[in-house]
Short mmCIF file of C-alpha atoms in Angstrom, two decimals:
data_model
loop_
_atom_site.label_atom_id
_atom_site.label_comp_id
_atom_site.label_asym_id
_atom_site.label_seq_id
_atom_site.Cartn_x
_atom_site.Cartn_y
_atom_site.Cartn_z
CA THR A 1 23.70 9.63 -19.36
CA THR A 2 22.39 12.02 -16.74
CA GLY A 3 18.82 12.35 -17.96
CA ALA A 4 19.59 15.51 -19.92
CA PRO A 5 17.17 16.36 -22.74
CA VAL A 6 19.68 15.50 -25.48
CA ARG A 7 19.10 12.91 -28.12
CA ASP A 8 22.06 11.04 -29.56
CA ALA A 9 22.85 12.16 -33.12
CA GLY A 10 20.31 14.98 -32.86
CA ALA A 11 21.29 18.09 -30.96
CA GLY A 12 23.98 16.30 -28.98
CA LEU A 13 25.78 13.09 -28.21
CA LEU A 14 25.12 10.71 -25.38
CA VAL A 15 28.11 9.20 -23.61
CA ARG A 16 28.38 7.14 -20.47
CA ILE A 17 29.01 9.25 -17.40
CA ARG A 18 32.39 8.95 -15.72
CA VAL A 19 33.88 7.24 -18.80
CA ALA A 20 36.49 9.67 -20.08
CA ALA A 21 37.40 7.44 -23.02
CA ALA A 22 33.79 7.51 -24.27
CA LEU A 23 33.72 11.31 -24.10
CA ALA A 24 37.11 11.55 -25.83
CA ALA A 25 35.95 9.23 -28.61
CA ALA A 26 32.75 11.23 -29.15
CA LEU A 27 34.71 14.48 -29.32
CA GLN A 28 37.18 12.95 -31.79
CA ARG A 29 34.30 11.84 -34.03
CA LEU A 30 32.88 15.37 -33.97
CA ARG A 31 36.27 16.91 -34.65
CA ARG A 32 36.61 14.82 -37.81
CA ASP A 33 33.03 15.27 -39.09
CA GLU A 34 32.17 18.86 -39.99
CA GLY A 35 28.85 17.83 -41.53
CA ARG A 36 27.74 16.21 -38.32
CA ARG A 37 28.82 19.24 -36.28
CA ARG A 38 26.79 21.52 -38.53
CA ALA A 39 23.76 19.23 -38.42
CA MET A 40 23.95 19.01 -34.63
CA ALA A 41 24.26 22.79 -34.33
CA LYS A 42 21.18 23.24 -36.52
CA ALA A 43 19.20 20.69 -34.49
CA ALA A 44 20.29 22.31 -31.23
CA ARG A 45 19.15 25.72 -32.44
CA ARG A 46 15.74 24.36 -33.49
CA ARG A 47 15.35 22.66 -30.12
CA ALA A 48 16.36 25.79 -28.21
CA GLU A 49 13.99 27.96 -30.23
CA ALA A 50 11.14 25.55 -29.48
CA HIS A 51 11.76 26.16 -25.77
CA SER A 52 12.15 29.94 -25.82
CA TRP A 53 10.49 32.20 -23.27
CA ARG A 54 8.33 33.58 -26.08
CA ARG A 55 6.99 30.15 -26.98
CA TYR A 56 6.52 29.31 -23.32
CA GLY A 57 4.49 32.50 -22.89
CA GLU A 58 2.41 31.76 -25.98
CA GLY A 59 1.65 28.27 -24.71
CA LEU A 60 0.72 29.55 -21.26
CA GLU A 61 -1.52 32.21 -22.77
CA GLU A 62 -3.29 29.56 -24.85
CA ILE A 63 -3.89 27.43 -21.75
CA LEU A 64 -5.20 30.37 -19.74
CA ARG A 65 -7.52 31.48 -22.55
CA GLY A 66 -8.88 27.93 -22.73
CA LEU A 67 -9.50 27.87 -18.98
CA LEU A 68 -11.28 31.23 -19.12
CA ALA A 69 -13.43 30.05 -22.03
CA GLU A 70 -14.45 26.94 -20.07
CA ARG A 71 -15.27 29.02 -17.00
CA ARG A 72 -17.56 31.29 -19.05
CA ARG A 73 -19.63 28.35 -20.29
#
């Protein structure tokens, strides 16, 4: 792996780097398993939505409001 934020069997598959046979085998498994492809696509979408710019902004706003509230005390 390369340290990418992918979890095996979740939103992606982990394969050893520079091992073409491992990548080919993983792709063949996905090609044959439509259910797994759909489940992975759904998981990937959920993960991407959790890291949207909107959610990032909301989290940052929450942190800044907390800091301002502490400063006012």
